[in-house]
PDB file of C-alpha atoms in Angstrom:
ATOM      1  CA  THR L   1     -19.769 109.995 -21.168  1.00  0.00           C
ATOM      2  CA  LEU L   2     -22.683 107.892 -20.037  1.00  0.00           C
ATOM      3  CA  LYS L   3     -22.484 104.517 -18.362  1.00  0.00           C
ATOM      4  CA  GLU L   4     -25.320 102.112 -17.639  1.00  0.00           C
ATOM      5  CA  SER L   5     -25.392  99.786 -14.661  1.00  0.00           C
ATOM      6  CA  GLY L   6     -27.845  97.278 -13.307  1.00  0.00           C
ATOM      7  CA  PRO L   7     -28.592  93.571 -12.989  1.00  0.00           C
ATOM      8  CA  VAL L   8     -27.665  91.150 -15.738  1.00  0.00           C
ATOM      9  CA  LEU L   9     -30.442  88.691 -14.921  1.00  0.00           C
ATOM     10  CA  VAL L  10     -33.966  89.417 -13.746  1.00  0.00           C
ATOM     11  CA  LYS L  11     -36.786  86.968 -13.064  1.00  0.00           C
ATOM     12  CA  PRO L  12     -40.168  87.301 -14.747  1.00  0.00           C
ATOM     13  CA  THR L  13     -42.587  89.600 -12.889  1.00  0.00           C
ATOM     14  CA  GLU L  14     -39.721  91.293 -11.035  1.00  0.00           C
ATOM     15  CA  THR L  15     -38.862  94.993 -11.248  1.00  0.00           C
ATOM     16  CA  LEU L  16     -35.787  96.188 -13.140  1.00  0.00           C
ATOM     17  CA  THR L  17     -33.821  99.196 -11.944  1.00  0.00           C
ATOM     18  CA  LEU L  18     -31.160 100.647 -14.235  1.00  0.00           C
ATOM     19  CA  THR L  19     -28.833 103.537 -13.514  1.00  0.00           C
ATOM     20  CA  CYS L  20     -27.149 105.827 -16.014  1.00  0.00           C
ATOM     21  CA  THR L  21     -24.200 107.771 -14.627  1.00  0.00           C
ATOM     22  CA  VAL L  22     -23.188 110.753 -16.712  1.00  0.00           C
ATOM     23  CA  SER L  23     -20.006 112.792 -16.769  1.00  0.00           C
ATOM     24  CA  GLY L  24     -18.799 115.775 -18.750  1.00  0.00           C
ATOM     25  CA  PHE L  25     -22.118 117.582 -18.726  1.00  0.00           C
ATOM     26  CA  SER L  26     -24.800 118.593 -16.246  1.00  0.00           C
ATOM     27  CA  LEU L  27     -28.257 117.056 -16.061  1.00  0.00           C
ATOM     28  CA  SER L  28     -29.455 120.598 -15.346  1.00  0.00           C
ATOM     29  CA  ASP L  29     -28.215 121.933 -18.688  1.00  0.00           C
ATOM     30  CA  ALA L  30     -31.353 123.266 -20.399  1.00  0.00           C
ATOM     31  CA  ARG L  31     -30.054 122.227 -23.815  1.00  0.00           C
ATOM     32  CA  MET L  32     -29.914 118.564 -22.965  1.00  0.00           C
ATOM     33  CA  GLY L  33     -31.838 115.587 -21.688  1.00  0.00           C
ATOM     34  CA  VAL L  34     -31.325 111.869 -21.244  1.00  0.00           C
ATOM     35  CA  SER L  35     -33.308 108.979 -22.680  1.00  0.00           C
ATOM     36  CA  TRP L  36     -33.387 105.240 -22.165  1.00  0.00           C
ATOM     37  CA  ILE L  37     -33.479 103.157 -25.328  1.00  0.00           C
ATOM     38  CA  ARG L  38     -33.435  99.379 -25.653  1.00  0.00           C
ATOM     39  CA  GLN L  39     -32.621  96.844 -28.357  1.00  0.00           C
ATOM     40  CA  PRO L  40     -33.717  93.200 -28.205  1.00  0.00           C
ATOM     41  CA  PRO L  41     -31.228  90.774 -29.740  1.00  0.00           C
ATOM     42  CA  GLY L  42     -31.192  91.167 -33.522  1.00  0.00           C
ATOM     43  CA  LYS L  43     -33.947  93.763 -33.484  1.00  0.00           C
ATOM     44  CA  ALA L  44     -34.373  97.494 -33.853  1.00  0.00           C
ATOM     45  CA  LEU L  45     -33.924 100.288 -31.346  1.00  0.00           C
ATOM     46  CA  GLU L  46     -36.914 101.143 -29.168  1.00  0.00           C
ATOM     47  CA  TRP L  47     -37.182 104.413 -27.255  1.00  0.00           C
ATOM     48  CA  LEU L  48     -38.483 103.980 -23.711  1.00  0.00           C
ATOM     49  CA  ALA L  49     -38.377 107.168 -21.666  1.00  0.00           C
ATOM     50  CA  HIS L  50     -36.848 110.641 -21.487  1.00  0.00           C
ATOM     51  CA  ILE L  51     -36.120 113.127 -18.751  1.00  0.00           C
ATOM     52  CA  PHE L  52     -35.670 116.825 -19.463  1.00  0.00           C
ATOM     53  CA  SER L  53     -33.405 119.280 -17.685  1.00  0.00           C
ATOM     54  CA  ASN L  54     -36.447 120.701 -15.859  1.00  0.00           C
ATOM     55  CA  ASP L  55     -37.243 117.228 -14.489  1.00  0.00           C
ATOM     56  CA  GLU L  56     -40.243 116.677 -16.749  1.00  0.00           C
ATOM     57  CA  SER L  57     -40.498 113.255 -18.315  1.00  0.00           C
ATOM     58  CA  SER L  58     -41.983 111.514 -21.319  1.00  0.00           C
ATOM     59  CA  TYR L  59     -42.674 107.837 -21.937  1.00  0.00           C
ATOM     60  CA  SER L  60     -43.249 105.333 -24.702  1.00  0.00           C
ATOM     61  CA  THR L  61     -46.988 105.036 -25.201  1.00  0.00           C
ATOM     62  CA  SER L  62     -46.972 101.242 -25.127  1.00  0.00           C
ATOM     63  CA  LEU L  63     -44.800 100.920 -21.999  1.00  0.00           C
ATOM     64  CA  LYS L  64     -45.874 103.988 -20.053  1.00  0.00           C
ATOM     65  CA  SER L  65     -47.695 102.051 -17.338  1.00  0.00           C
ATOM     66  CA  ARG L  66     -44.534 100.088 -16.479  1.00  0.00           C
ATOM     67  CA  LEU L  67     -41.899 102.812 -16.610  1.00  0.00           C
ATOM     68  CA  THR L  68     -40.619 105.476 -14.248  1.00  0.00           C
ATOM     69  CA  ILE L  69     -37.661 107.717 -15.057  1.00  0.00           C
ATOM     70  CA  SER L  70     -36.040 109.973 -12.512  1.00  0.00           C
ATOM     71  CA  ARG L  71     -32.779 111.772 -11.915  1.00  0.00           C
ATOM     72  CA  ASP L  72     -30.422 112.615  -9.093  1.00  0.00           C
ATOM     73  CA  THR L  73     -28.588 115.740 -10.188  1.00  0.00           C
ATOM     74  CA  SER L  74     -26.170 115.629  -7.255  1.00  0.00           C
ATOM     75  CA  ARG L  75     -25.032 112.157  -8.295  1.00  0.00           C
ATOM     76  CA  SER L  76     -25.287 112.860 -12.045  1.00  0.00           C
ATOM     77  CA  GLN L  77     -27.514 109.830 -12.417  1.00  0.00           C
ATOM     78  CA  VAL L  78     -30.675 108.988 -14.338  1.00  0.00           C
ATOM     79  CA  VAL L  79     -32.639 105.990 -13.117  1.00  0.00           C
ATOM     80  CA  LEU L  80     -35.129 103.867 -15.045  1.00  0.00           C
ATOM     81  CA  ILE L  81     -37.519 101.570 -13.233  1.00  0.00           C
ATOM     82  CA  MET L  82     -39.437  99.004 -15.262  1.00  0.00           C
ATOM     83  CA  THR L  83     -41.993  96.799 -13.546  1.00  0.00           C
ATOM     84  CA  ASP L  84     -43.419  93.374 -14.289  1.00  0.00           C
ATOM     85  CA  MET L  85     -40.538  92.181 -16.422  1.00  0.00           C
ATOM     86  CA  ASP L  86     -41.155  89.515 -19.068  1.00  0.00           C
ATOM     87  CA  PRO L  87     -38.800  87.438 -21.233  1.00  0.00           C
ATOM     88  CA  VAL L  88     -39.684  89.685 -24.208  1.00  0.00           C
ATOM     89  CA  ASP L  89     -37.994  92.530 -22.309  1.00  0.00           C
ATOM     90  CA  THR L  90     -34.639  90.803 -22.762  1.00  0.00           C
ATOM     91  CA  ALA L  91     -32.499  93.423 -24.470  1.00  0.00           C
ATOM     92  CA  THR L  92     -29.512  95.694 -24.360  1.00  0.00           C
ATOM     93  CA  TYR L  93     -30.552  98.860 -22.564  1.00  0.00           C
ATOM     94  CA  TYR L  94     -28.834 102.107 -23.494  1.00  0.00           C
ATOM     95  CA  CYS L  95     -28.956 105.572 -22.031  1.00  0.00           C
ATOM     96  CA  ALA L  96     -28.223 108.420 -24.407  1.00  0.00           C
ATOM     97  CA  ARG L  97     -27.923 112.201 -24.267  1.00  0.00           C
ATOM     98  CA  ILE L  98     -30.146 114.277 -26.513  1.00  0.00           C
ATOM     99  CA  PHE L  99     -28.454 117.338 -27.952  1.00  0.00           C
ATOM    100  CA  ARG L 100     -28.993 117.810 -31.659  1.00  0.00           C
ATOM    101  CA  GLY L 101     -29.947 114.152 -31.810  1.00  0.00           C
ATOM    102  CA  PHE L 102     -28.753 111.412 -29.473  1.00  0.00           C
ATOM    103  CA  ASP L 103     -25.145 112.475 -29.731  1.00  0.00           C
ATOM    104  CA  ILE L 104     -23.630 110.466 -26.889  1.00  0.00           C
ATOM    105  CA  TRP L 105     -24.576 106.900 -25.958  1.00  0.00           C
ATOM    106  CA  GLY L 106     -23.557 104.624 -23.166  1.00  0.00           C
ATOM    107  CA  GLN L 107     -22.015 101.274 -23.985  1.00  0.00           C
ATOM    108  CA  GLY L 108     -25.265  99.523 -23.101  1.00  0.00           C
ATOM    109  CA  THR L 109     -26.091  96.919 -20.501  1.00  0.00           C
ATOM    110  CA  THR L 110     -27.562  93.574 -21.442  1.00  0.00           C
ATOM    111  CA  VAL L 111     -30.472  92.387 -19.326  1.00  0.00           C
ATOM    112  CA  THR L 112     -31.878  88.870 -19.585  1.00  0.00           C
ATOM    113  CA  ILE L 113     -35.300  88.004 -18.220  1.00  0.00           C
ATOM    114  CA  SER L 114     -35.439  84.372 -17.205  1.00  0.00           C
ATOM    115  CA  SER L 115     -36.476  82.224 -14.301  1.00  0.00           C
TER     116      SER L 115
ATOM    117  CA  GLU S   1     -48.802 108.324 -33.162  1.00  0.00           C
ATOM    118  CA  ILE S   2     -45.988 108.722 -35.679  1.00  0.00           C
ATOM    119  CA  VAL S   3     -44.488 105.588 -37.255  1.00  0.00           C
ATOM    120  CA  LEU S   4     -41.261 105.508 -39.287  1.00  0.00           C
ATOM    121  CA  THR S   5     -40.759 103.082 -42.160  1.00  0.00           C
ATOM    122  CA  GLN S   6     -37.353 102.485 -43.722  1.00  0.00           C
ATOM    123  CA  SER S   7     -36.583 101.025 -47.121  1.00  0.00           C
ATOM    124  CA  PRO S   8     -35.061  98.906 -48.341  1.00  0.00           C
ATOM    125  CA  GLY S   9     -34.633  96.486 -45.483  1.00  0.00           C
ATOM    126  CA  ILE S  10     -31.328  95.315 -46.901  1.00  0.00           C
ATOM    127  CA  LEU S  11     -29.162  97.153 -49.419  1.00  0.00           C
ATOM    128  CA  SER S  12     -26.444  95.104 -51.074  1.00  0.00           C
ATOM    129  CA  LEU S  13     -23.690  97.250 -52.549  1.00  0.00           C
ATOM    130  CA  SER S  14     -19.967  97.279 -53.212  1.00  0.00           C
ATOM    131  CA  PRO S  15     -17.291  99.648 -51.885  1.00  0.00           C
ATOM    132  CA  GLY S  16     -17.192 102.823 -53.955  1.00  0.00           C
ATOM    133  CA  GLU S  17     -20.894 102.739 -54.809  1.00  0.00           C
ATOM    134  CA  ARG S  18     -23.542 105.163 -53.600  1.00  0.00           C
ATOM    135  CA  ALA S  19     -26.129 104.126 -51.008  1.00  0.00           C
ATOM    136  CA  THR S  20     -29.544 105.779 -50.878  1.00  0.00           C
ATOM    137  CA  LEU S  21     -31.623 104.976 -47.784  1.00  0.00           C
ATOM    138  CA  SER S  22     -35.224 106.054 -47.359  1.00  0.00           C
ATOM    139  CA  CYS S  23     -37.173 106.919 -44.226  1.00  0.00           C
ATOM    140  CA  ARG S  24     -40.887 107.651 -44.456  1.00  0.00           C
ATOM    141  CA  ALA S  25     -43.035 108.982 -41.617  1.00  0.00           C
ATOM    142  CA  SER S  26     -46.731 108.292 -41.152  1.00  0.00           C
ATOM    143  CA  GLN S  27     -47.236 112.009 -40.543  1.00  0.00           C
ATOM    144  CA  SER S  28     -45.175 115.126 -40.963  1.00  0.00           C
ATOM    145  CA  VAL S  29     -42.086 115.260 -38.741  1.00  0.00           C
ATOM    146  CA  ALA S  30     -42.260 118.320 -36.500  1.00  0.00           C
ATOM    147  CA  GLY S  31     -39.598 120.942 -37.192  1.00  0.00           C
ATOM    148  CA  ALA S  32     -37.710 118.540 -39.486  1.00  0.00           C
ATOM    149  CA  TYR S  33     -36.305 116.887 -36.359  1.00  0.00           C
ATOM    150  CA  LEU S  34     -35.094 113.829 -38.190  1.00  0.00           C
ATOM    151  CA  ALA S  35     -31.812 112.094 -37.358  1.00  0.00           C
ATOM    152  CA  TRP S  36     -29.827 109.166 -38.723  1.00  0.00           C
ATOM    153  CA  TYR S  37     -27.655 106.698 -36.820  1.00  0.00           C
ATOM    154  CA  GLN S  38     -25.155 104.034 -37.804  1.00  0.00           C
ATOM    155  CA  GLN S  39     -24.806 100.867 -35.754  1.00  0.00           C
ATOM    156  CA  LYS S  40     -22.200  98.164 -36.111  1.00  0.00           C
ATOM    157  CA  PRO S  41     -22.441  94.747 -34.424  1.00  0.00           C
ATOM    158  CA  GLY S  42     -21.780  94.875 -30.705  1.00  0.00           C
ATOM    159  CA  GLN S  43     -21.615  98.678 -30.656  1.00  0.00           C
ATOM    160  CA  ALA S  44     -23.904 101.468 -29.566  1.00  0.00           C
ATOM    161  CA  PRO S  45     -25.442 103.553 -32.345  1.00  0.00           C
ATOM    162  CA  ARG S  46     -23.518 106.574 -33.602  1.00  0.00           C
ATOM    163  CA  LEU S  47     -25.194 109.833 -34.578  1.00  0.00           C
ATOM    164  CA  LEU S  48     -24.569 110.718 -38.229  1.00  0.00           C
ATOM    165  CA  ILE S  49     -27.137 113.373 -39.143  1.00  0.00           C
ATOM    166  CA  TYR S  50     -29.437 115.613 -37.084  1.00  0.00           C
ATOM    167  CA  GLY S  51     -32.037 118.176 -38.097  1.00  0.00           C
ATOM    168  CA  THR S  52     -32.519 116.301 -41.401  1.00  0.00           C
ATOM    169  CA  SER S  53     -29.280 117.467 -43.026  1.00  0.00           C
ATOM    170  CA  SER S  54     -26.676 118.566 -40.456  1.00  0.00           C
ATOM    171  CA  ARG S  55     -23.709 116.253 -40.014  1.00  0.00           C
ATOM    172  CA  ALA S  56     -22.709 115.422 -36.464  1.00  0.00           C
ATOM    173  CA  ALA S  57     -19.191 116.171 -35.284  1.00  0.00           C
ATOM    174  CA  GLY S  58     -16.547 114.073 -36.999  1.00  0.00           C
ATOM    175  CA  ILE S  59     -18.844 112.582 -39.627  1.00  0.00           C
ATOM    176  CA  PRO S  60     -17.280 112.461 -43.112  1.00  0.00           C
ATOM    177  CA  ASP S  61     -18.897 114.543 -45.823  1.00  0.00           C
ATOM    178  CA  ARG S  62     -19.727 111.451 -47.859  1.00  0.00           C
ATOM    179  CA  PHE S  63     -22.731 111.181 -45.538  1.00  0.00           C
ATOM    180  CA  SER S  64     -25.586 113.549 -46.345  1.00  0.00           C
ATOM    181  CA  GLY S  65     -29.221 113.864 -45.346  1.00  0.00           C
ATOM    182  CA  SER S  66     -32.166 115.468 -47.059  1.00  0.00           C
ATOM    183  CA  GLY S  67     -35.929 115.572 -47.079  1.00  0.00           C
ATOM    184  CA  SER S  68     -38.909 117.236 -45.489  1.00  0.00           C
ATOM    185  CA  GLY S  69     -42.412 116.536 -44.267  1.00  0.00           C
ATOM    186  CA  THR S  70     -42.765 112.762 -44.371  1.00  0.00           C
ATOM    187  CA  ASP S  71     -39.952 111.699 -46.731  1.00  0.00           C
ATOM    188  CA  PHE S  72     -36.297 111.699 -45.793  1.00  0.00           C
ATOM    189  CA  THR S  73     -33.140 110.276 -47.345  1.00  0.00           C
ATOM    190  CA  LEU S  74     -29.672 109.367 -46.156  1.00  0.00           C
ATOM    191  CA  THR S  75     -27.100 109.241 -48.952  1.00  0.00           C
ATOM    192  CA  ILE S  76     -23.669 107.702 -48.563  1.00  0.00           C
ATOM    193  CA  ASN S  77     -21.364 108.551 -51.444  1.00  0.00           C
ATOM    194  CA  ARG S  78     -18.436 106.279 -52.317  1.00  0.00           C
ATOM    195  CA  LEU S  79     -19.050 103.558 -49.755  1.00  0.00           C
ATOM    196  CA  GLU S  80     -16.048 102.709 -47.632  1.00  0.00           C
ATOM    197  CA  PRO S  81     -15.605  99.230 -46.079  1.00  0.00           C
ATOM    198  CA  GLU S  82     -16.369 100.674 -42.636  1.00  0.00           C
ATOM    199  CA  ASP S  83     -19.761 101.980 -43.831  1.00  0.00           C
ATOM    200  CA  PHE S  84     -21.311  98.519 -43.995  1.00  0.00           C
ATOM    201  CA  ALA S  85     -23.643  98.590 -41.007  1.00  0.00           C
ATOM    202  CA  VAL S  86     -27.268  99.092 -39.990  1.00  0.00           C
ATOM    203  CA  TYR S  87     -28.736 102.570 -40.306  1.00  0.00           C
ATOM    204  CA  TYR S  88     -31.682 103.894 -38.312  1.00  0.00           C
ATOM    205  CA  CYS S  89     -33.715 107.038 -38.768  1.00  0.00           C
ATOM    206  CA  GLN S  90     -35.301 108.703 -35.752  1.00  0.00           C
ATOM    207  CA  GLN S  91     -37.784 111.525 -35.268  1.00  0.00           C
ATOM    208  CA  TYR S  92     -38.038 113.912 -32.369  1.00  0.00           C
ATOM    209  CA  GLY S  93     -40.917 116.068 -31.280  1.00  0.00           C
ATOM    210  CA  SER S  94     -44.025 114.320 -32.472  1.00  0.00           C
ATOM    211  CA  SER S  95     -46.060 111.905 -30.381  1.00  0.00           C
ATOM    212  CA  PRO S  96     -44.424 109.815 -29.038  1.00  0.00           C
ATOM    213  CA  LEU S  97     -41.521 112.119 -28.235  1.00  0.00           C
ATOM    214  CA  PHE S  98     -39.007 109.894 -30.029  1.00  0.00           C
ATOM    215  CA  THR S  99     -39.442 107.126 -32.603  1.00  0.00           C
ATOM    216  CA  PHE S 100     -36.903 104.968 -34.386  1.00  0.00           C
ATOM    217  CA  GLY S 101     -37.361 103.311 -37.737  1.00  0.00           C
ATOM    218  CA  PRO S 102     -36.824  99.558 -38.184  1.00  0.00           C
ATOM    219  CA  GLY S 103     -33.420 100.033 -39.812  1.00  0.00           C
ATOM    220  CA  THR S 104     -31.727  99.406 -43.159  1.00  0.00           C
ATOM    221  CA  LYS S 105     -28.791  97.038 -43.353  1.00  0.00           C
ATOM    222  CA  VAL S 106     -26.127  98.049 -45.856  1.00  0.00           C
ATOM    223  CA  ASP S 107     -24.452  94.817 -46.845  1.00  0.00           C
ATOM    224  CA  ILE S 108     -21.550  93.980 -49.069  1.00  0.00           C
TER     225      ILE S 108
END
């Protein structure tokens, strides 16, 4: 399973830190990786960032300058940091495991950007 | 940068009918790494199809995927009431690493 955690409300210009805690598999498993994906209300899914089992990472082209993904294998956690938050970043943020597609998703955490 | 387009935006059908959903890529999808997801309101997406045509674990065989290159299709035979949802295609491996399509809503 995967479970997201983080703040519900963030002010504009602040930095968002989200944590994905995984269980039932290892972040070091070479067959798998973990991505962050978001979905604004009523809109489509948007991929944000991915971390591989070898600790390499990949980012959305449009958001790359604002994103950092990292992992703590000992805690089975993947962390996403997103800077300079704006109201348009209001969304449900999901973490998901990639293994033959995104086969396991967290329940999502809704983040609202508002002053 | 690869872009996915899905059509139609909304598909209005009745239970028992067949649904045919299209996903078109702006360039060839590397290694046929094309997946389909189903999402119902208030829920996380669920993986249906990976590698263009392989069903994920527990997915009924009324769901099937096909295609190659830039054109892919999700077919749902004999729609069940629980199949009315939004469906997304997603590619893996091209630049950017992952891309989702805008979705097709299958409506009653």
